[in-house]
Amino acid sequence: MQADSLITADYVLTMDRNLTVVQKGAIAVKDKKIIAVGPADELMRTFSSLQTIGGDGKVAFPGLVNTHTHAAMVYFRGLADDLPLKVWLEEHIWPAEGRWLSPEFVHDAVELACLEMLKGGITSYADMYFFSDSGARATKKIGMRAVIGAGIVDFPTVTGKNADDYLANAERLIAAWKGDDLITPSIADHSAYACSPETLKKSRECAEKHGVPLQIHISETAWEVGEILSRYHKRPVAHLEALGFLNENLIAAHCVWLEPDEIEMLAERRTGVSHCIESNLKLASGIAPVTSMLKAGVRVTFGTDGAASNNDLNILSEMSTAAKVHKAVSGDPTALNAKQALLMATRWGAEAMGLGRVTGSLEPGKAADIVLADLNQPHLAPLYDVYSHIVYSMHAADVDTVLVNGSMVVDKKKLTTADEAEIVAKASAWGKKIKKADTRF
Ligand SMILES: [Zn+2]
């Protein structure tokens, strides 16, 4: 049988229902899809292939999934650090966005974000931002998979005056991208404090009408919980539940401040939670009750949040940080083990974004979204447990090859779809302009 490519590795971590690991394994890819996974010698006998990728000293696993970010914010990386969320957002980030956001800014910044993510083994991400069409075009050009959300708020910004303007932007984004093989359009309500109940209901209706995912920030800070309580006499999750906003078609970012009954609601509604541990730590927002959520059956996944509050887009380090923090917080060193963390960063992430049938595991019929990482590194030797190494020891720089939808977008640590040096040079040029105009510097 003919395959387009055969990918071989010392270990193939499928992340399927049985968490099958194939030693000396291979993956056969044809027409953008995985057609077989199994022992390398068997697949080499069965398939003749145009190219063979990988080999000794490699581990293959599904492309990592970043379920919450604001990709274009990479251009504000390090612009304002060591501040509380409200001051950081209202006095630094929102004014910078007001001054700089444009279709060109978002396009160029998203190219940089995609470059950073792909080189760290992330093949899919969920985004909430403005000028979403530019973000979608840059993502498609670089060859990454994404759920791109059109940002919805009630106040004026550079892309609209009110909620109706933002919903019209979302309608346009959906019309332009629905059915694309890499980009899934989505509606991204900022939060229950920046969007009125009316706006949230309209967004939900629009998402249902078009069959697209919704995204929102929920209970990121204690301030937010107090604000929603004083406005609506309900905590944020209960408020959203009463509006019919919660379901499995929603990615809820943060979910730091939850009561047990809110955890139950998220589990019952099968709402995917994006846990953004590094952003929450850096902004001192708090630590989400992840072990309680997992126990209740909530589908918890990992998000980096924007690079202005992290400050990188690295799911390998999110897994490592989260796995350690939740051990410390729960006083239980068995909490959030390495296998569980990788599952959350792959198959569960894809499911939370509505892409469970498309990506998230290495199984026949799924898109070939595959990472090959180099195990021949000082910090990865010796090797007893490959899950442990990926979660606790692997660096983004160990990622060697990345396939998205069957295309090799990273080959021997180099992006194949655009000029890396040009993307980084553009970022520096934008940075110089931003710095020059900023009175704080
Ligand atoms: Zn966010």
Tab-separated table of C-alpha atoms and ligand atoms in Angstrom:
chain	number	residue	atom	x	y	z
A	1	MET	CA	0.000	0.000	0.000
A	2	GLN	CA	1.141	3.513	-0.728
A	3	ALA	CA	1.562	6.168	1.993
A	4	ASP	CA	2.736	9.764	1.608
A	5	SER	CA	5.043	9.492	4.591
A	6	LEU	CA	6.087	7.043	7.245
A	7	ILE	CA	7.117	8.502	10.604
A	8	THR	CA	9.221	6.285	12.839
A	9	ALA	CA	10.281	6.760	16.467
A	10	ASP	CA	11.644	4.849	19.457
A	11	TYR	CA	8.303	5.549	21.143
A	12	VAL	CA	4.961	6.472	19.575
A	13	LEU	CA	2.591	7.855	22.225
A	14	THR	CA	-0.845	7.584	20.649
A	15	MET	CA	-2.857	9.150	23.529
A	16	ASP	CA	-5.791	6.976	22.334
A	17	ARG	CA	-8.443	5.569	24.745
A	18	ASN	CA	-5.985	2.932	26.023
A	19	LEU	CA	-3.016	5.323	26.019
A	20	THR	CA	-1.232	2.871	23.752
A	21	VAL	CA	2.532	3.330	23.448
A	22	VAL	CA	4.276	1.597	20.556
A	23	GLN	CA	8.004	1.021	21.054
A	24	LYS	CA	9.981	1.124	17.802
A	25	GLY	CA	6.749	2.386	16.289
A	26	ALA	CA	5.614	4.106	13.123
A	27	ILE	CA	2.770	6.222	11.802
A	28	ALA	CA	1.660	6.023	8.162
A	29	VAL	CA	0.229	9.243	6.696
A	30	LYS	CA	-1.755	9.640	3.474
A	31	ASP	CA	-3.821	12.559	2.149
A	32	LYS	CA	-3.279	14.638	5.325
A	33	LYS	CA	-4.538	11.813	7.575
A	34	ILE	CA	-3.095	9.072	9.730
A	35	ILE	CA	-3.898	5.725	8.072
A	36	ALA	CA	-2.039	3.356	10.409
A	37	VAL	CA	-0.093	3.269	13.690
A	38	GLY	CA	1.921	0.233	14.784
A	39	PRO	CA	5.337	-1.427	15.034
A	40	ALA	CA	7.779	0.150	12.576
A	41	ASP	CA	8.904	-3.158	10.995
A	42	GLU	CA	5.268	-4.123	10.341
A	43	LEU	CA	4.333	-0.770	8.787
A	44	MET	CA	7.489	-0.751	6.681
A	45	ARG	CA	6.471	-4.112	5.235
A	46	THR	CA	2.895	-2.961	4.585
A	47	PHE	CA	3.498	0.512	3.172
A	48	SER	CA	5.746	1.912	0.518
A	49	SER	CA	6.227	5.571	1.222
A	50	LEU	CA	7.476	8.672	-0.553
A	51	GLN	CA	9.409	9.762	2.523
A	52	THR	CA	10.460	8.359	5.892
A	53	ILE	CA	10.810	10.812	8.769
A	54	GLY	CA	12.196	10.385	12.285
A	55	GLY	CA	14.137	7.334	13.350
A	56	ASP	CA	16.315	6.405	16.312
A	57	GLY	CA	16.388	8.672	19.333
A	58	LYS	CA	12.979	10.197	18.640
A	59	VAL	CA	9.639	10.209	20.422
A	60	ALA	CA	6.395	10.872	18.519
A	61	PHE	CA	3.312	12.279	20.200
A	62	PRO	CA	0.174	14.165	19.092
A	63	GLY	CA	0.574	17.887	18.452
A	64	LEU	CA	0.047	19.808	21.703
A	65	VAL	CA	-3.102	21.891	22.082
A	66	ASN	CA	-3.098	25.400	23.555
A	67	THR	CA	-6.741	25.992	24.506
A	68	HIS	CA	-6.445	29.643	25.496
A	69	THR	CA	-4.328	32.446	24.131
A	70	HIS	CA	-4.356	35.890	22.585
A	71	ALA	CA	-1.705	35.090	19.982
A	72	ALA	CA	-1.132	38.648	18.744
A	73	MET	CA	-0.167	39.750	22.259
A	74	VAL	CA	3.319	38.329	21.645
A	75	TYR	CA	4.112	41.861	20.454
A	76	PHE	CA	3.370	43.105	24.005
A	77	ARG	CA	5.624	40.464	25.591
A	78	GLY	CA	7.492	42.091	28.469
A	79	LEU	CA	5.825	45.475	27.916
A	80	ALA	CA	4.368	45.553	31.435
A	81	ASP	CA	5.271	42.987	34.083
A	82	ASP	CA	5.020	42.538	37.839
A	83	LEU	CA	1.634	44.294	38.144
A	84	PRO	CA	-1.827	43.260	39.407
A	85	LEU	CA	-4.219	42.147	36.641
A	86	LYS	CA	-6.516	45.193	36.815
A	87	VAL	CA	-3.659	47.732	36.658
A	88	TRP	CA	-1.809	45.646	34.067
A	89	LEU	CA	-4.918	45.426	31.875
A	90	GLU	CA	-6.481	48.878	32.316
A	91	GLU	CA	-3.352	51.046	32.576
A	92	HIS	CA	-0.954	49.220	30.266
A	93	ILE	CA	-2.420	46.572	27.948
A	94	TRP	CA	-5.727	48.181	26.898
A	95	PRO	CA	-4.064	51.564	26.130
A	96	ALA	CA	-1.319	49.797	24.117
A	97	GLU	CA	-3.965	47.835	22.218
A	98	GLY	CA	-5.939	51.023	21.562
A	99	ARG	CA	-2.831	52.679	20.154
A	100	TRP	CA	-1.385	49.819	18.078
A	101	LEU	CA	-3.949	47.247	16.996
A	102	SER	CA	-4.505	47.060	13.250
A	103	PRO	CA	-4.946	44.238	10.733
A	104	GLU	CA	-1.200	44.472	9.928
A	105	PHE	CA	-0.164	44.360	13.596
A	106	VAL	CA	-2.298	41.275	14.253
A	107	HIS	CA	-1.130	39.524	11.078
A	108	ASP	CA	2.573	40.052	11.796
A	109	ALA	CA	2.253	39.263	15.507
A	110	VAL	CA	0.283	36.060	14.896
A	111	GLU	CA	3.004	34.848	12.512
A	112	LEU	CA	5.501	35.210	15.380
A	113	ALA	CA	3.126	33.453	17.801
A	114	CYS	CA	2.611	30.545	15.382
A	115	LEU	CA	6.364	30.244	14.853
A	116	GLU	CA	6.944	30.103	18.615
A	117	MET	CA	4.118	27.613	19.206
A	118	LEU	CA	5.026	25.235	16.360
A	119	LYS	CA	8.667	25.148	17.438
A	120	GLY	CA	7.448	24.078	20.877
A	121	GLY	CA	5.282	21.265	19.485
A	122	ILE	CA	1.912	23.069	19.625
A	123	THR	CA	-0.130	22.314	16.499
A	124	SER	CA	-3.541	23.768	17.514
A	125	TYR	CA	-4.590	26.782	19.527
A	126	ALA	CA	-7.729	28.630	20.566
A	127	ASP	CA	-7.548	32.395	20.261
A	128	MET	CA	-9.592	35.319	21.554
A	129	TYR	CA	-8.728	38.658	19.982
A	130	PHE	CA	-9.550	41.425	17.546
A	131	PHE	CA	-8.937	41.684	13.776
A	132	SER	CA	-9.490	37.932	13.825
A	133	ASP	CA	-9.519	37.600	10.059
A	134	SER	CA	-5.890	38.802	9.959
A	135	GLY	CA	-4.997	36.312	12.695
A	136	ALA	CA	-6.718	33.518	10.771
A	137	ARG	CA	-4.887	34.405	7.547
A	138	ALA	CA	-1.482	34.476	9.276
A	139	THR	CA	-2.194	31.129	10.994
A	140	LYS	CA	-3.289	29.513	7.724
A	141	LYS	CA	-0.213	30.862	5.947
A	142	ILE	CA	2.146	29.412	8.583
A	143	GLY	CA	0.160	26.143	8.442
A	144	MET	CA	-1.176	25.805	11.976
A	145	ARG	CA	-4.607	24.678	13.187
A	146	ALA	CA	-6.681	27.117	15.258
A	147	VAL	CA	-10.052	28.033	16.667
A	148	ILE	CA	-10.037	31.784	16.061
A	149	GLY	CA	-12.485	33.765	18.168
A	150	ALA	CA	-13.818	37.189	17.227
A	151	GLY	CA	-13.588	39.277	20.416
A	152	ILE	CA	-16.862	40.537	21.922
A	153	VAL	CA	-17.110	43.299	24.562
A	154	ASP	CA	-19.721	45.972	25.307
A	155	PHE	CA	-17.410	48.993	25.081
A	156	PRO	CA	-15.766	50.695	22.084
A	157	THR	CA	-12.381	49.478	20.800
A	158	VAL	CA	-10.590	49.786	17.480
A	159	THR	CA	-12.832	47.127	15.905
A	160	GLY	CA	-16.262	48.297	17.009
A	161	LYS	CA	-18.437	50.627	19.057
A	162	ASN	CA	-20.764	48.168	20.748
A	163	ALA	CA	-21.734	44.512	21.035
A	164	ASP	CA	-23.694	44.567	17.775
A	165	ASP	CA	-20.576	45.712	15.883
A	166	TYR	CA	-18.524	42.903	17.417
A	167	LEU	CA	-21.212	40.335	16.669
A	168	ALA	CA	-21.264	41.570	13.071
A	169	ASN	CA	-17.460	41.056	13.004
A	170	ALA	CA	-18.035	37.508	14.275
A	171	GLU	CA	-20.656	36.849	11.576
A	172	ARG	CA	-18.179	38.006	8.918
A	173	LEU	CA	-15.404	35.823	10.345
A	174	ILE	CA	-17.727	32.794	10.383
A	175	ALA	CA	-18.882	33.421	6.797
A	176	ALA	CA	-15.259	33.699	5.633
A	177	TRP	CA	-13.805	30.661	7.422
A	178	LYS	CA	-16.547	28.089	8.118
A	179	GLY	CA	-15.513	24.774	6.576
A	180	ASP	CA	-11.795	25.586	6.328
A	181	ASP	CA	-9.580	22.590	7.049
A	182	LEU	CA	-7.285	24.470	9.490
A	183	ILE	CA	-9.254	27.430	10.829
A	184	THR	CA	-12.443	27.080	12.891
A	185	PRO	CA	-14.131	30.457	13.417
A	186	SER	CA	-15.482	31.118	16.900
A	187	ILE	CA	-17.122	33.761	19.090
A	188	ALA	CA	-15.060	35.024	22.028
A	189	ASP	CA	-16.965	36.930	24.705
A	190	HIS	CA	-14.367	38.586	26.903
A	191	SER	CA	-16.068	37.873	30.236
A	192	ALA	CA	-19.305	38.212	32.192
A	193	TYR	CA	-18.075	41.620	33.458
A	194	ALA	CA	-17.220	43.016	29.989
A	195	CYS	CA	-20.340	41.541	28.310
A	196	SER	CA	-23.930	42.128	29.435
A	197	PRO	CA	-26.387	39.224	29.809
A	198	GLU	CA	-28.006	40.431	26.568
A	199	THR	CA	-24.663	40.279	24.710
A	200	LEU	CA	-23.897	36.832	26.107
A	201	LYS	CA	-27.306	35.530	25.015
A	202	LYS	CA	-26.868	36.941	21.502
A	203	SER	CA	-23.414	35.329	21.268
A	204	ARG	CA	-24.785	31.964	22.369
A	205	GLU	CA	-27.586	32.222	19.754
A	206	CYS	CA	-25.084	33.141	17.050
A	207	ALA	CA	-22.824	30.201	18.018
A	208	GLU	CA	-25.790	27.783	17.918
A	209	LYS	CA	-27.003	29.147	14.578
A	210	HIS	CA	-23.621	28.562	12.925
A	211	GLY	CA	-22.446	25.546	14.935
A	212	VAL	CA	-19.224	27.249	16.069
A	213	PRO	CA	-17.467	27.157	19.463
A	214	LEU	CA	-17.769	29.895	22.084
A	215	GLN	CA	-14.969	31.117	24.343
A	216	ILE	CA	-14.958	33.213	27.512
A	217	HIS	CA	-12.831	34.071	30.563
A	218	ILE	CA	-14.511	32.870	33.784
A	219	SER	CA	-13.599	33.735	37.399
A	220	GLU	CA	-10.015	34.683	36.682
A	221	THR	CA	-9.776	36.910	39.754
A	222	ALA	CA	-11.508	37.309	43.105
A	223	TRP	CA	-12.430	40.847	41.953
A	224	GLU	CA	-14.427	39.388	39.047
A	225	VAL	CA	-16.432	37.128	41.366
A	226	GLY	CA	-17.274	40.094	43.646
A	227	GLU	CA	-18.246	42.236	40.669
A	228	ILE	CA	-20.612	39.623	39.170
A	229	LEU	CA	-22.058	38.880	42.611
A	230	SER	CA	-22.832	42.541	43.200
A	231	ARG	CA	-24.326	43.044	39.717
A	232	TYR	CA	-26.347	39.821	39.354
A	233	HIS	CA	-26.407	38.254	42.860
A	234	LYS	CA	-24.874	35.102	41.454
A	235	ARG	CA	-21.317	33.833	41.152
A	236	PRO	CA	-19.956	33.859	37.540
A	237	VAL	CA	-20.545	30.178	36.692
A	238	ALA	CA	-24.093	30.241	38.107
A	239	HIS	CA	-24.757	33.525	36.274
A	240	LEU	CA	-23.641	31.985	32.958
A	241	GLU	CA	-25.587	28.791	33.672
A	242	ALA	CA	-28.762	30.843	34.246
A	243	LEU	CA	-28.217	32.499	30.853
A	244	GLY	CA	-27.903	29.108	29.137
A	245	PHE	CA	-24.301	29.946	28.220
A	246	LEU	CA	-22.613	26.784	29.502
A	247	ASN	CA	-22.364	23.694	27.321
A	248	GLU	CA	-19.766	21.439	25.715
A	249	ASN	CA	-19.356	23.959	22.926
A	250	LEU	CA	-17.673	26.448	25.282
A	251	ILE	CA	-14.025	26.882	26.258
A	252	ALA	CA	-13.908	28.495	29.700
A	253	ALA	CA	-10.534	30.066	30.418
A	254	HIS	CA	-9.061	30.269	33.933
A	255	CYS	CA	-11.895	29.147	36.291
A	256	VAL	CA	-9.683	30.022	39.271
A	257	TRP	CA	-12.306	31.011	41.844
A	258	LEU	CA	-14.902	28.236	41.901
A	259	GLU	CA	-17.196	26.895	44.603
A	260	PRO	CA	-17.965	23.141	44.633
A	261	ASP	CA	-21.421	23.682	43.083
A	262	GLU	CA	-19.828	25.622	40.208
A	263	ILE	CA	-17.417	22.743	39.583
A	264	GLU	CA	-20.448	20.420	39.418
A	265	MET	CA	-22.141	22.739	36.897
A	266	LEU	CA	-19.058	22.761	34.638
A	267	ALA	CA	-18.858	18.958	34.826
A	268	GLU	CA	-22.562	18.513	34.143
A	269	ARG	CA	-22.494	20.873	31.145
A	270	ARG	CA	-19.293	19.198	29.847
A	271	THR	CA	-17.689	22.632	29.466
A	272	GLY	CA	-13.976	22.438	28.710
A	273	VAL	CA	-11.793	24.460	31.074
A	274	SER	CA	-8.527	26.024	29.944
A	275	HIS	CA	-6.148	26.052	32.895
A	276	CYS	CA	-3.604	28.861	32.480
A	277	ILE	CA	-1.353	28.196	35.451
A	278	GLU	CA	1.646	30.353	34.498
A	279	SER	CA	-0.464	33.423	33.684
A	280	ASN	CA	-2.472	32.943	36.898
A	281	LEU	CA	0.744	32.648	38.919
A	282	LYS	CA	2.377	35.673	37.292
A	283	LEU	CA	-0.650	37.927	37.809
A	284	ALA	CA	-1.184	36.392	41.276
A	285	SER	CA	-4.788	35.721	40.245
A	286	GLY	CA	-4.911	32.535	42.310
A	287	ILE	CA	-4.654	28.799	41.689
A	288	ALA	CA	-7.547	27.012	40.011
A	289	PRO	CA	-8.961	23.979	41.873
A	290	VAL	CA	-7.735	21.583	39.188
A	291	THR	CA	-7.620	18.408	41.264
A	292	SER	CA	-11.220	19.008	42.433
A	293	MET	CA	-12.293	19.705	38.846
A	294	LEU	CA	-10.638	16.502	37.610
A	295	LYS	CA	-12.254	14.521	40.411
A	296	ALA	CA	-15.663	15.936	39.450
A	297	GLY	CA	-15.095	14.947	35.812
A	298	VAL	CA	-14.421	18.401	34.339
A	299	ARG	CA	-12.410	18.298	31.116
A	300	VAL	CA	-9.418	20.430	32.177
A	301	THR	CA	-6.932	21.413	29.460
A	302	PHE	CA	-3.941	23.775	29.226
A	303	GLY	CA	-3.711	27.326	27.911
A	304	THR	CA	-0.814	29.745	27.865
A	305	ASP	CA	-2.972	32.887	27.881
A	306	GLY	CA	-1.357	35.829	26.052
A	307	ALA	CA	2.411	36.265	26.034
A	308	ALA	CA	2.063	39.578	27.877
A	309	SER	CA	1.124	37.662	31.034
A	310	ASN	CA	3.167	34.463	30.781
A	311	ASN	CA	5.559	35.410	28.977
A	312	ASP	CA	5.921	32.594	26.456
A	313	LEU	CA	3.615	30.274	24.516
A	314	ASN	CA	4.902	26.935	25.734
A	315	ILE	CA	2.578	24.060	26.630
A	316	LEU	CA	5.498	21.815	27.655
A	317	SER	CA	6.273	24.233	30.479
A	318	GLU	CA	2.563	24.728	31.347
A	319	MET	CA	2.282	20.957	31.888
A	320	SER	CA	5.382	20.889	34.063
A	321	THR	CA	4.359	23.905	36.154
A	322	ALA	CA	0.777	22.703	36.616
A	323	ALA	CA	1.816	19.162	37.541
A	324	LYS	CA	4.120	20.517	40.252
A	325	VAL	CA	1.902	23.315	41.599
A	326	HIS	CA	-1.114	21.020	42.056
A	327	LYS	CA	0.997	18.494	43.917
A	328	ALA	CA	2.144	21.226	46.285
A	329	VAL	CA	-1.304	22.786	46.684
A	330	SER	CA	-3.075	19.481	47.316
A	331	GLY	CA	-0.260	18.108	49.487
A	332	ASP	CA	-0.450	15.006	47.308
A	333	PRO	CA	2.604	14.150	45.170
A	334	THR	CA	0.490	11.703	43.139
A	335	ALA	CA	-1.829	14.505	41.948
A	336	LEU	CA	-1.793	15.430	38.230
A	337	ASN	CA	0.679	12.762	37.099
A	338	ALA	CA	2.667	13.038	33.861
A	339	LYS	CA	0.374	10.760	31.826
A	340	GLN	CA	-2.691	12.757	32.919
A	341	ALA	CA	-0.940	16.051	32.075
A	342	LEU	CA	-0.073	14.925	28.534
A	343	LEU	CA	-3.633	13.688	28.023
A	344	MET	CA	-4.958	17.118	29.040
A	345	ALA	CA	-2.489	18.793	26.655
A	346	THR	CA	-3.473	16.614	23.682
A	347	ARG	CA	-6.747	14.671	23.314
A	348	TRP	CA	-8.698	16.553	25.981
A	349	GLY	CA	-7.516	19.883	24.549
A	350	ALA	CA	-8.751	18.912	21.097
A	351	GLU	CA	-12.094	17.744	22.546
A	352	ALA	CA	-12.541	20.982	24.496
A	353	MET	CA	-12.081	22.967	21.270
A	354	GLY	CA	-14.648	20.831	19.416
A	355	LEU	CA	-11.882	19.157	17.398
A	356	GLY	CA	-11.972	15.772	19.131
A	357	ARG	CA	-12.742	13.944	15.888
A	358	VAL	CA	-10.022	15.796	13.999
A	359	THR	CA	-6.922	15.875	16.188
A	360	GLY	CA	-5.523	15.247	19.700
A	361	SER	CA	-4.413	11.611	19.311
A	362	LEU	CA	-2.476	9.471	16.849
A	363	GLU	CA	-5.194	7.206	15.483
A	364	PRO	CA	-6.229	6.166	11.968
A	365	GLY	CA	-8.734	8.634	10.530
A	366	LYS	CA	-7.423	11.644	12.452
A	367	ALA	CA	-5.455	14.462	10.857
A	368	ALA	CA	-1.688	13.968	10.869
A	369	ASP	CA	-0.853	16.548	13.571
A	370	ILE	CA	2.346	14.977	14.869
A	371	VAL	CA	5.383	16.054	16.903
A	372	LEU	CA	8.750	14.312	16.776
A	373	ALA	CA	11.125	15.300	19.580
A	374	ASP	CA	14.774	14.468	20.040
A	375	LEU	CA	15.517	12.227	23.037
A	376	ASN	CA	19.310	12.428	22.655
A	377	GLN	CA	19.723	15.344	25.056
A	378	PRO	CA	21.636	15.566	28.333
A	379	HIS	CA	18.489	16.566	30.243
A	380	LEU	CA	16.608	13.549	28.792
A	381	ALA	CA	19.108	10.823	29.717
A	382	PRO	CA	18.755	8.157	30.902
A	383	LEU	CA	15.170	7.289	29.988
A	384	TYR	CA	12.893	5.157	32.182
A	385	ASP	CA	9.487	6.745	31.552
A	386	VAL	CA	8.843	8.691	28.382
A	387	TYR	CA	5.748	10.512	29.784
A	388	SER	CA	7.857	11.743	32.693
A	389	HIS	CA	10.506	13.117	30.327
A	390	ILE	CA	7.994	14.967	28.122
A	391	VAL	CA	6.255	16.617	31.094
A	392	TYR	CA	9.112	17.226	33.531
A	393	SER	CA	12.311	17.454	31.462
A	394	MET	CA	11.680	18.250	27.815
A	395	HIS	CA	12.397	21.724	26.403
A	396	ALA	CA	10.635	23.344	23.477
A	397	ALA	CA	13.988	23.296	21.677
A	398	ASP	CA	13.930	19.467	21.698
A	399	VAL	CA	11.072	19.512	19.188
A	400	ASP	CA	12.621	18.456	15.882
A	401	THR	CA	9.797	17.885	13.396
A	402	VAL	CA	6.165	18.992	13.353
A	403	LEU	CA	3.421	17.925	10.969
A	404	VAL	CA	0.090	19.726	10.780
A	405	ASN	CA	-2.590	18.179	8.577
A	406	GLY	CA	0.079	15.961	7.019
A	407	SER	CA	2.381	18.849	6.019
A	408	MET	CA	5.834	19.110	7.542
A	409	VAL	CA	5.768	22.663	8.904
A	410	VAL	CA	8.872	22.261	11.099
A	411	ASP	CA	11.763	20.222	9.677
A	412	LYS	CA	14.913	19.728	11.786
A	413	LYS	CA	13.873	22.601	14.074
A	414	LYS	CA	13.249	25.039	11.173
A	415	LEU	CA	9.944	26.435	9.963
A	416	THR	CA	9.337	25.388	6.348
A	417	THR	CA	6.409	27.669	5.488
A	418	ALA	CA	7.980	31.118	5.992
A	419	ASP	CA	11.301	32.783	6.705
A	420	GLU	CA	11.924	32.648	10.470
A	421	ALA	CA	14.499	35.453	10.421
A	422	GLU	CA	12.053	37.721	8.611
A	423	ILE	CA	9.287	37.028	11.161
A	424	VAL	CA	11.620	37.822	14.089
A	425	ALA	CA	12.981	40.932	12.337
A	426	LYS	CA	9.414	42.208	11.808
A	427	ALA	CA	8.734	41.694	15.538
A	428	SER	CA	11.824	43.710	16.452
A	429	ALA	CA	10.823	46.510	14.080
A	430	TRP	CA	7.314	46.699	15.628
A	431	GLY	CA	8.895	46.588	19.100
A	432	LYS	CA	11.130	49.558	18.300
A	433	LYS	CA	8.139	51.596	17.096
A	434	ILE	CA	6.107	50.712	20.209
A	435	LYS	CA	8.990	51.516	22.541
A	436	LYS	CA	9.718	54.849	20.834
A	437	ALA	CA	6.107	56.016	21.237
A	438	ASP	CA	5.783	54.839	24.848
A	439	THR	CA	6.359	57.615	27.384
A	440	ARG	CA	7.177	55.062	30.098
A	441	PHE	CA	10.498	54.168	28.475
B	1	ZN	ZN	-7.025	35.386	28.364
